[in-house]
Coordinates of N, CA and C in Angstrom, one line a residue:
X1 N 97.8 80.9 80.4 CA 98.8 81.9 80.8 C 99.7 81.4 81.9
X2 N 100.8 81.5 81.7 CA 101.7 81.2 82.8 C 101.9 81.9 84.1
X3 N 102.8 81.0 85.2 CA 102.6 81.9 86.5 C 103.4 83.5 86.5
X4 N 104.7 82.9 85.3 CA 105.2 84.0 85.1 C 104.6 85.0 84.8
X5 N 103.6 85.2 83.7 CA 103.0 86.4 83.0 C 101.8 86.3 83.9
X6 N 101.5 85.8 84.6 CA 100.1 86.0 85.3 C 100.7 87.0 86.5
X7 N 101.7 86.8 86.9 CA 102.4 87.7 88.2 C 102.9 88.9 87.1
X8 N 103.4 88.9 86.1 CA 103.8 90.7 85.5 C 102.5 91.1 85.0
X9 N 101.6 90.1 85.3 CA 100.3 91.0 84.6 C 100.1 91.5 85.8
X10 N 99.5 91.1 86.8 CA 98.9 91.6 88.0 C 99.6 92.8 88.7
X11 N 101.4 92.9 88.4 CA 102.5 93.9 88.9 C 101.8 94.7 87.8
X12 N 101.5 94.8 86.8 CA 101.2 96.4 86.1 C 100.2 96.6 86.5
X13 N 99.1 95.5 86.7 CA 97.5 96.4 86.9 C 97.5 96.8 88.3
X14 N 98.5 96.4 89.1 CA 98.4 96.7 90.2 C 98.5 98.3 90.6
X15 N 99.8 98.3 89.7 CA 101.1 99.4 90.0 C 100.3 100.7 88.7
X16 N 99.3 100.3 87.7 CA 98.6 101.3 87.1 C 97.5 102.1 87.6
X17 N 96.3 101.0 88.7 CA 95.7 101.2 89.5 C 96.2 102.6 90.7
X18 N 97.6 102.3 91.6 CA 97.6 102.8 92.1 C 98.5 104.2 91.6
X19 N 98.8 104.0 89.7 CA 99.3 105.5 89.4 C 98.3 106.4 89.1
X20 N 96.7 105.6 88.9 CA 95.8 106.4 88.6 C 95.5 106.4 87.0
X21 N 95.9 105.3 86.6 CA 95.9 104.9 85.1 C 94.2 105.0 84.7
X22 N 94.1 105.5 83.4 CA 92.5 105.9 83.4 C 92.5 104.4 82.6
X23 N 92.0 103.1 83.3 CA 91.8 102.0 82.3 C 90.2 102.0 81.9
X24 N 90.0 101.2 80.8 CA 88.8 101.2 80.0 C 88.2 100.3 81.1
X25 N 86.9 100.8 81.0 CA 85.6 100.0 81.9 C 85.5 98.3 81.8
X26 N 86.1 98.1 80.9 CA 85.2 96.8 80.7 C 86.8 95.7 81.0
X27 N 86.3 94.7 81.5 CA 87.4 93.6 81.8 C 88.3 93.2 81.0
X28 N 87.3 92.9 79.8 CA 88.0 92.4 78.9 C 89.0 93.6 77.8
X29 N 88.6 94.6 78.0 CA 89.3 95.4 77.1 C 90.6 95.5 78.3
X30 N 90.3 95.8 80.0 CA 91.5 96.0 80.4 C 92.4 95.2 80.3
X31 N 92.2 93.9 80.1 CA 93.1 92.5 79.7 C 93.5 92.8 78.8
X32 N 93.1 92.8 77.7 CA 93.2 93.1 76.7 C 94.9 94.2 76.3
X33 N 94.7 95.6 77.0 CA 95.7 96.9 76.9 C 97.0 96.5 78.1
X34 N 96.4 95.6 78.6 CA 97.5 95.1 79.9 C 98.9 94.1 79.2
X35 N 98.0 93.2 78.4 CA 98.8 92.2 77.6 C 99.6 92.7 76.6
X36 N 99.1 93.2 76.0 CA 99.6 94.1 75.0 C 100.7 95.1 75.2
X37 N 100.2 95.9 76.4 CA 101.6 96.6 76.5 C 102.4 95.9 77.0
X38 N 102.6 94.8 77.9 CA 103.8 93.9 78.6 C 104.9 93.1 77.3
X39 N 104.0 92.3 76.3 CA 103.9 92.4 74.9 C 105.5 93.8 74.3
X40 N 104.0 94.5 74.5 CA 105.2 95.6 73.8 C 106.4 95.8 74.3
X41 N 106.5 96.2 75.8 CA 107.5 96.2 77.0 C 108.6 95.4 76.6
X42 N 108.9 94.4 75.7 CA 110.0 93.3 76.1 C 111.2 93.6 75.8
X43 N 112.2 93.3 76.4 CA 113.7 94.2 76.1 C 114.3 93.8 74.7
X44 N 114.4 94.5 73.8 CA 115.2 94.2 72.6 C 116.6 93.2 72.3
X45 N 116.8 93.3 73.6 CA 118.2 92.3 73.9 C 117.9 90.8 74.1
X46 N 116.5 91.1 75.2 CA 116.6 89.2 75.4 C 114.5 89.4 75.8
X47 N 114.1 88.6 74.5 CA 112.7 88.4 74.8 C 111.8 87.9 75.8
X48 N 112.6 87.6 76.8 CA 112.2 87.0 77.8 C 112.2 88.0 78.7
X49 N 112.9 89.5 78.7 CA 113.0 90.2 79.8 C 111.6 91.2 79.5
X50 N 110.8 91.9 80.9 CA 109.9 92.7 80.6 C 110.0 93.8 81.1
X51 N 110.1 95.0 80.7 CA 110.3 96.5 81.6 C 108.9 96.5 82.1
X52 N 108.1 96.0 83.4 CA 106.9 96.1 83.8 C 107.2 98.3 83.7
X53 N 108.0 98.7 84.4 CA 108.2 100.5 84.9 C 107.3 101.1 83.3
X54 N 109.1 100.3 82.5 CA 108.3 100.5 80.7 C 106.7 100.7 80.1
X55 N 106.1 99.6 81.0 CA 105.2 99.3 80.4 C 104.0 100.2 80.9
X56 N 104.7 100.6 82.3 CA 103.5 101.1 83.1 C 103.3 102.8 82.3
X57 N 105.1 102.9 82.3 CA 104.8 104.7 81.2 C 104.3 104.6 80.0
X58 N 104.1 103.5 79.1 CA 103.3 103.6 78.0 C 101.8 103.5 78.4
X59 N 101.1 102.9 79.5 CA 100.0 102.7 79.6 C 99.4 104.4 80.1
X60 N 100.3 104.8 80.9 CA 100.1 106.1 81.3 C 100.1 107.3 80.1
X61 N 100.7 107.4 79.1 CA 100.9 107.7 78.0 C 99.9 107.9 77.2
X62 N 99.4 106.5 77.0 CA 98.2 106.0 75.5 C 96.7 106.8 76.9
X63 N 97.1 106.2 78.2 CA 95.4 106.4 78.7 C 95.2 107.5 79.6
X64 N 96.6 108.1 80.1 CA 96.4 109.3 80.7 C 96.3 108.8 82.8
X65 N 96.6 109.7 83.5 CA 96.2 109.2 84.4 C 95.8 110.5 85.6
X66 N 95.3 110.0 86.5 CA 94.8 111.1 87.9 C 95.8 111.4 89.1
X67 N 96.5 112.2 89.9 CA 96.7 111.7 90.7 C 96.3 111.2 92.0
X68 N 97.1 110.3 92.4 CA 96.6 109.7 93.3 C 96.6 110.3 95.0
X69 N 95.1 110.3 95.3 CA 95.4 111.3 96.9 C 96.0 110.9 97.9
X70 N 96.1 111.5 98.8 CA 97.6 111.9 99.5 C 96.5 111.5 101.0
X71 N 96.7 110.3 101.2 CA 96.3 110.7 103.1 C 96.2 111.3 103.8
X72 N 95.4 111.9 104.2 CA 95.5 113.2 105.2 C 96.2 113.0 106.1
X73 N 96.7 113.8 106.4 CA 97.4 113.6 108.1 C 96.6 114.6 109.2
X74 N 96.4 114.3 110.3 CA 95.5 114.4 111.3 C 96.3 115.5 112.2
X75 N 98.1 115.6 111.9 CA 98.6 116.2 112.4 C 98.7 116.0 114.3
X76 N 98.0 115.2 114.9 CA 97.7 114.5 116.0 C 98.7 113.2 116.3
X77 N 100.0 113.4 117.3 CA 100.5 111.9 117.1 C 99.7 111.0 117.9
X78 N 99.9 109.8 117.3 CA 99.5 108.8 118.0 C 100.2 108.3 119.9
X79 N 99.3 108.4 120.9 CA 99.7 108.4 121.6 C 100.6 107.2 122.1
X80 N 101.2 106.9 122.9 CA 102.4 105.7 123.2 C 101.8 104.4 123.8
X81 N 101.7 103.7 123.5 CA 101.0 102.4 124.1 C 101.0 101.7 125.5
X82 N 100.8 102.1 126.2 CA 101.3 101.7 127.6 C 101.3 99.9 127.9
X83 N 102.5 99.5 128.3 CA 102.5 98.2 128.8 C 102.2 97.8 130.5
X84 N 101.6 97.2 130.3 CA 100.9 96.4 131.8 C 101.8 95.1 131.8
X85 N 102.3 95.0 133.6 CA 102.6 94.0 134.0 C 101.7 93.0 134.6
X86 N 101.8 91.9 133.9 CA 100.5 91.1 134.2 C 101.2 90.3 135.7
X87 N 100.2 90.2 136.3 CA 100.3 89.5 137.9 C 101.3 89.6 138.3
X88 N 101.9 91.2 138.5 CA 103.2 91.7 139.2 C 102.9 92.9 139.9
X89 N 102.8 93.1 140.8 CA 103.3 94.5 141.4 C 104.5 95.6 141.2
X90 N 104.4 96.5 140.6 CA 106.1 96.8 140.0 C 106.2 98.2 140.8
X91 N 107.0 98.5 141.8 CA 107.2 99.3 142.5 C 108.4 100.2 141.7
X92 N 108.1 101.5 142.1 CA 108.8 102.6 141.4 C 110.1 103.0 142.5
X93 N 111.0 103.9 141.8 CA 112.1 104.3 142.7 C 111.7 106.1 142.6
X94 N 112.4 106.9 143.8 CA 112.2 108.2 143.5 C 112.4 109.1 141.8
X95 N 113.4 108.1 141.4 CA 113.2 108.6 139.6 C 112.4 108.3 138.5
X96 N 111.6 107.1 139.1 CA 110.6 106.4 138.5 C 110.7 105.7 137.5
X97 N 111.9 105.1 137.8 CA 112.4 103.7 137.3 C 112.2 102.7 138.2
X98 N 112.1 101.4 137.3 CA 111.5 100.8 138.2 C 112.7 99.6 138.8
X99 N 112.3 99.3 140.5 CA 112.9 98.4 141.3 C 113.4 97.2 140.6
X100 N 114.3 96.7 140.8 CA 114.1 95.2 140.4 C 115.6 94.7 141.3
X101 N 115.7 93.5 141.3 CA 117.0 92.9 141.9 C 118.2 92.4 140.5
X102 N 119.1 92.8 141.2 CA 120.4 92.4 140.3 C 120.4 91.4 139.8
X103 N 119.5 90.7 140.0 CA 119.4 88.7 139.3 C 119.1 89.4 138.0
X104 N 117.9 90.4 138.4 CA 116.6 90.8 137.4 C 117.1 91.5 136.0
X105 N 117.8 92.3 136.5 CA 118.3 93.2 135.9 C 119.5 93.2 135.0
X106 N 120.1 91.9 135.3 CA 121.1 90.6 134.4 C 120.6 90.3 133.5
X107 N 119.8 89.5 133.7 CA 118.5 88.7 132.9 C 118.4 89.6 132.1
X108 N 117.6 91.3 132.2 CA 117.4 91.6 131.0 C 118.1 92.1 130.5
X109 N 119.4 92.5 130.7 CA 121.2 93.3 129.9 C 121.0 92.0 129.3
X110 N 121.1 90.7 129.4 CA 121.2 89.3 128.7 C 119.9 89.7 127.3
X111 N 118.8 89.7 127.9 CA 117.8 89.6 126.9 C 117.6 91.1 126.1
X112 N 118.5 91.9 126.1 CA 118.6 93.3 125.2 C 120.0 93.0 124.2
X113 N 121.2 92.6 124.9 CA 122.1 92.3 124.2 C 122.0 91.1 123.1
X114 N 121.0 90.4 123.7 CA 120.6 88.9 122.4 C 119.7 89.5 121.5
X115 N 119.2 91.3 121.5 CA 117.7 91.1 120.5 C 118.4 92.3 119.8
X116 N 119.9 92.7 119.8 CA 120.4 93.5 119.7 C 121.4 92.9 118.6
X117 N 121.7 91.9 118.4 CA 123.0 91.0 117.9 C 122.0 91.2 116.3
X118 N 122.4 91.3 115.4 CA 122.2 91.9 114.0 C 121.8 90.1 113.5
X119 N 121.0 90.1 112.8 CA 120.7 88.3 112.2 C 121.3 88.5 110.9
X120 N 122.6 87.6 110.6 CA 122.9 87.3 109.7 C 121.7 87.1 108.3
X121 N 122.0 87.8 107.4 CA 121.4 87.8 106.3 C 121.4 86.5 105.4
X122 N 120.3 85.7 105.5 CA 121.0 84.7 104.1 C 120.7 84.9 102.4
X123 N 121.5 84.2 102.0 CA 121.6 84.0 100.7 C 120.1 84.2 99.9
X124 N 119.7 85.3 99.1 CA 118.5 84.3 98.1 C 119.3 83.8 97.1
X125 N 118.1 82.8 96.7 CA 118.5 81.9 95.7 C 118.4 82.8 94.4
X126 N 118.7 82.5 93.5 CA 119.1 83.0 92.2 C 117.9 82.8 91.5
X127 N 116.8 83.1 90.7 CA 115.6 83.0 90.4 C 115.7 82.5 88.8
X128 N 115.6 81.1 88.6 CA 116.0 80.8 87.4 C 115.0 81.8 86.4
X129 N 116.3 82.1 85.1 CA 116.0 82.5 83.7 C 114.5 82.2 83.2
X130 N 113.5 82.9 83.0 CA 112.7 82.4 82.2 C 112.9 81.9 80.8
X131 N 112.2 80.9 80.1 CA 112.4 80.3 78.9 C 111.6 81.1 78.1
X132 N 112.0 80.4 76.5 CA 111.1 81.7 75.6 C 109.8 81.3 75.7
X133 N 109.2 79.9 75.6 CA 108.2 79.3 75.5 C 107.3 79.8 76.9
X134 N 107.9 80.3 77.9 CA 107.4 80.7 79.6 C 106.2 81.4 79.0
X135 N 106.6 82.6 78.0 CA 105.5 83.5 77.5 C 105.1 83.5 76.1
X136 N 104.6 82.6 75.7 CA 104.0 82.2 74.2 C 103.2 83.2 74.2
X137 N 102.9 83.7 72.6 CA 102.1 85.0 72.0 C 100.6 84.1 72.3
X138 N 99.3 85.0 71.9 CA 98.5 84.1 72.3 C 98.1 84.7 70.8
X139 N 97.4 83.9 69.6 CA 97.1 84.2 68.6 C 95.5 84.2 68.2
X140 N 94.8 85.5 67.9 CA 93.7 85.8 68.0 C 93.3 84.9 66.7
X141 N 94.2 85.2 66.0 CA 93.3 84.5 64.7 C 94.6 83.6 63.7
X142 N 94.5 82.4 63.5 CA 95.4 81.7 63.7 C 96.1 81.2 62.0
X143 N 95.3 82.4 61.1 CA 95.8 82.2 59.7 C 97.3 83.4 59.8
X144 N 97.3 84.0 61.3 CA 98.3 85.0 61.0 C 100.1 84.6 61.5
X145 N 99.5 83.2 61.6 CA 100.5 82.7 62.4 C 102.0 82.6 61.6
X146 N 101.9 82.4 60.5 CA 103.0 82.1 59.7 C 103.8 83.7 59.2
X147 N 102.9 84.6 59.1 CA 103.4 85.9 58.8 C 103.9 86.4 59.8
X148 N 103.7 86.2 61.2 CA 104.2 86.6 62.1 C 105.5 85.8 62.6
X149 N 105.5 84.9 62.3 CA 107.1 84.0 62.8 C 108.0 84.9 62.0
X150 N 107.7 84.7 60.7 CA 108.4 85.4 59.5 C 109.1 86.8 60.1
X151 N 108.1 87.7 60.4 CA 108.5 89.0 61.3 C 108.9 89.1 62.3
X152 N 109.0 88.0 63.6 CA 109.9 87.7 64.3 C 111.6 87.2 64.2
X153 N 111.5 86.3 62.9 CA 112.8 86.0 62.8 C 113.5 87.3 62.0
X154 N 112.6 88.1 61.1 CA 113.0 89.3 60.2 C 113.6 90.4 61.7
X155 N 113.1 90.5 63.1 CA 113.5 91.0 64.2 C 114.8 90.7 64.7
X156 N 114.5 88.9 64.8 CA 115.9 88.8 65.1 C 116.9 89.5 64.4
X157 N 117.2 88.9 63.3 CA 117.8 88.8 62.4 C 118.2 90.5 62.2
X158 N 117.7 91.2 62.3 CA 118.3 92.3 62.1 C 118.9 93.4 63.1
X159 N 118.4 92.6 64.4 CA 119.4 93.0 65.7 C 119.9 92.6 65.7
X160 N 121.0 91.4 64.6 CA 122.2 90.7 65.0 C 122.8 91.5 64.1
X161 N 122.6 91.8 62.8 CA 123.0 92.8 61.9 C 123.5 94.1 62.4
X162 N 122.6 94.4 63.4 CA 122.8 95.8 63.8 C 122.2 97.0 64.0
X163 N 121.1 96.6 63.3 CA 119.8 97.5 62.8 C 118.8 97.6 64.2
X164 N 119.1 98.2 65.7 CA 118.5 98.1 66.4 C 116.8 98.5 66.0
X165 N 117.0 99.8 65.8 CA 115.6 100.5 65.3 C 114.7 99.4 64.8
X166 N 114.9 99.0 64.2 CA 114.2 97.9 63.1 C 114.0 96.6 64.0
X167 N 114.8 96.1 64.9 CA 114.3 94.8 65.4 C 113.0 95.5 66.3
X168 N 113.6 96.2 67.2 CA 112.9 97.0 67.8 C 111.1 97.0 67.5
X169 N 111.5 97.9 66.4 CA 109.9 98.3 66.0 C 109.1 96.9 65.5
X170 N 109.8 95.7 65.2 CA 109.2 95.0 64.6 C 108.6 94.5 65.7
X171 N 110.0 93.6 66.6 CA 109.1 93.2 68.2 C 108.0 94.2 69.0
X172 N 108.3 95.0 68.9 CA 106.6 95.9 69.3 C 105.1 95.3 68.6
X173 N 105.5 95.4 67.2 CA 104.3 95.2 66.5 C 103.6 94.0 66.0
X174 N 104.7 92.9 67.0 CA 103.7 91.5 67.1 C 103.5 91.0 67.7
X175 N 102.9 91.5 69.1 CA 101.9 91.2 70.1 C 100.9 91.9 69.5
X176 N 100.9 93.4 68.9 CA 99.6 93.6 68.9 C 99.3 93.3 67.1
X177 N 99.7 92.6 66.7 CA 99.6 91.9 65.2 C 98.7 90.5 65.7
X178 N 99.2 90.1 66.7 CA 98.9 88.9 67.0 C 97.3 88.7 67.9
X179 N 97.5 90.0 68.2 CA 95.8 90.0 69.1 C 95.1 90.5 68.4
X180 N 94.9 90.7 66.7 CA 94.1 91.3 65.9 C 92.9 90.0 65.4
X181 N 91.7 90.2 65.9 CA 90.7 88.8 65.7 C 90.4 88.1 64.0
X182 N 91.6 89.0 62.7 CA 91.2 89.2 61.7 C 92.1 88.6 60.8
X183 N 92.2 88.1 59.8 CA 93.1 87.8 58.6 C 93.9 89.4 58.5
X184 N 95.3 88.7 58.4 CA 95.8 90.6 57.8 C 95.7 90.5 55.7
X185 N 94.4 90.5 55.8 CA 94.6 91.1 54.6 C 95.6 92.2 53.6
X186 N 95.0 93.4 54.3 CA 95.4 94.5 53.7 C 96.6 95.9 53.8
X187 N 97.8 95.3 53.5 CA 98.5 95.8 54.8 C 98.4 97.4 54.8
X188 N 98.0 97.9 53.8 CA 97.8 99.5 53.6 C 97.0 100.3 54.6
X189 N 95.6 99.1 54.5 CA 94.5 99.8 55.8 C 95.2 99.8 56.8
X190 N 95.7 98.5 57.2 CA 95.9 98.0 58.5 C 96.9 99.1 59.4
X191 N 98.1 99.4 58.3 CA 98.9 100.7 58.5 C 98.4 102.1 59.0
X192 N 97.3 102.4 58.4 CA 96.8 103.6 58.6 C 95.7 104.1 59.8
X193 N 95.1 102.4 60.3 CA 93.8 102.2 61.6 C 95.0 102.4 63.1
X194 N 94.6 103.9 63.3 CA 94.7 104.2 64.3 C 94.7 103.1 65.3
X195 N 93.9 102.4 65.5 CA 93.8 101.4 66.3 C 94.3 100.1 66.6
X196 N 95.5 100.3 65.5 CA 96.6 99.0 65.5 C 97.6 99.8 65.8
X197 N 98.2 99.6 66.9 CA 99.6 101.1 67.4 C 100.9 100.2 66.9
X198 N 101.8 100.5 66.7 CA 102.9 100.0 65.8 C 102.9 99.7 64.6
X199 N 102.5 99.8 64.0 CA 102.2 98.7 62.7 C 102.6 100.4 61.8
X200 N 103.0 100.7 60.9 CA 103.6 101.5 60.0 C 103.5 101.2 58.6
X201 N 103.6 102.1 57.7 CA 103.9 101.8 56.3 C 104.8 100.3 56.0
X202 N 106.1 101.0 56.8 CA 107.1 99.5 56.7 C 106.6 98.1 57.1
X203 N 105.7 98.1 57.9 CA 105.1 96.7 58.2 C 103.6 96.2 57.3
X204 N 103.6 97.3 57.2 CA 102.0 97.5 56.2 C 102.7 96.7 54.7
X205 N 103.5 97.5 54.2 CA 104.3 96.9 52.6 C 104.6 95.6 53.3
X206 N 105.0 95.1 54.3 CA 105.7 93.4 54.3 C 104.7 92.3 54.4
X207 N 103.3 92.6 54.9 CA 102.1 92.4 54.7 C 101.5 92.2 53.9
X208 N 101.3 92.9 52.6 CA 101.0 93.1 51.0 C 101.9 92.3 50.7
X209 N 103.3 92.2 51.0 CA 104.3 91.2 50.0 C 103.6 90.0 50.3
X210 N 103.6 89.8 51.7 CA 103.6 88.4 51.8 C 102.4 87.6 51.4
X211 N 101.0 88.5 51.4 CA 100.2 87.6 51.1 C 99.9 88.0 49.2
X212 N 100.9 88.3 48.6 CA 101.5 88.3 47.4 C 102.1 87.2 46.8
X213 N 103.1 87.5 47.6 CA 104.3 86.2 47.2 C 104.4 84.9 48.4
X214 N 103.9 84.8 49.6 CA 104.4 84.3 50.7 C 105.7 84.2 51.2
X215 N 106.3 85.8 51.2 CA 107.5 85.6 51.4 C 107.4 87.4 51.7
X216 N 108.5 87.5 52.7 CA 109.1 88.9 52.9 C 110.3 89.3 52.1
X217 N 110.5 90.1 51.1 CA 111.4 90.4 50.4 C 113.3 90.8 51.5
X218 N 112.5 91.5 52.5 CA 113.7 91.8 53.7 C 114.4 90.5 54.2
X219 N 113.8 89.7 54.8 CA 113.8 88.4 55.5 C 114.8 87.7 54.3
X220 N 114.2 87.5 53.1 CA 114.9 86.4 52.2 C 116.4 86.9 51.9
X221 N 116.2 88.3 51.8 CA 117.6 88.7 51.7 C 118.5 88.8 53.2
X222 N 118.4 89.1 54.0 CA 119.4 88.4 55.2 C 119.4 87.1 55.4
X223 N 118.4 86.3 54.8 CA 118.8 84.4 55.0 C 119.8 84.7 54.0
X224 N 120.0 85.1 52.9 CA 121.2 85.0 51.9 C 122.4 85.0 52.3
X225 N 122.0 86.1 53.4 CA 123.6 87.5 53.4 C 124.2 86.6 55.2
X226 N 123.5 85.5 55.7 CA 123.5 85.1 56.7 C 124.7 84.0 56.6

């Protein structure tokens, strides 16, 4: 995993944790629903971007969450910290400000006006672009590899067309295509198991074609029309 996706993983489990996200018990499943939704999260415009916010309201969504308690307040302020002069005698005046000589009293108009002067702000640097390769899919079972490029380029390809909807739903449905430990056989079942979220009739039939013909009937016709 890269440093990149190792830091937007941690920003969701972090930021789920403290919305009160009901995550599953077990480590591996939370890894698991973490990856996946960040996966799903990615902006339709540029694959490399991730709506961590996105991702955190679908996780709140599928798992529900608690709210999180509120600190009590003691209603009690905290009392003022008193400063001590160390190895000084500091003599008071009838208003109970304290003595000092005009040397002294220079010195610190000097040292109030210097901590007073605003610090110029610098520059951050520009945070280079992540690359597509930054966040490679991680492929559970690796006969699914080729059906899934296929349905990534069939994504591209039809966000350039125009067909947002449709890139859309496809880039959703291959991260979690891709973390399935199993051959996609059957795309009928696979459509209807509650337990594969995105995946629809329309992806279920591209499924069945391909391990039919090895080919997506969609896909071949925009390489034509390209």
């Amino acid at each position: 995993m890269s440093d990149k996706k190792k830091e937007l993983f941690h920003s969701l489990l972090a930021k789920a944790k403290a919305a009160g996200v009901r995550l599953p018990d077990s480590k591996a499943s939370v890894a698991q629903v973490i990856g996946q939704q960040l996966e799903a999260s990615r902006s339709a415009s540029d694959s490399n971007e991730i709506d961590v916010d996105a991702a955190l309201a679908g996780l709140v969504e599928k798992f529900g969450a608690t709210a999180p308690k509120e600190e009590e307040d003691s209603g009690e302020d905290e009392p003022p910290k008193k400063k001590k002069a160390k190895g000084k005698v500091v003599e008071l005046d009838d208003s109970g400000e304290e003595e000092g000589s005009e040397e002294e009293e220079e010195e610190v108009g000097k040292k109030r006006k210097k901590a007073a002067k605003p610090k110029e702000a610098k520059p951050k640097a520009a945070k280079p672009k992540a690359k597509e390769d930054e966040n490679p899919l991680v492929y559970a079972c690796e006969e699914n590899v080729p059906f899934i490029t296929a349905l990534k380029e069939l994504s591209d390809l039809e966000y350039k067309m125009g067909d947002r909807f449709k890139a859309t739903a496809y880039k959703k449905a291959i991260p979690t295509l891709a973390a399935l430990p199993y051959k996609l056989k059957d795309g009928k079942k696979i459509a209807k198991d509650k337990g594969v979220p995105g995946v629809g009739k329309g992806i279920g039939d591209k499924i069945d074609q391909w391990n039919a013909t090895g080919k997506i009937e969609a896909l071949e016709r925009h390489r034509n029309n390209v």
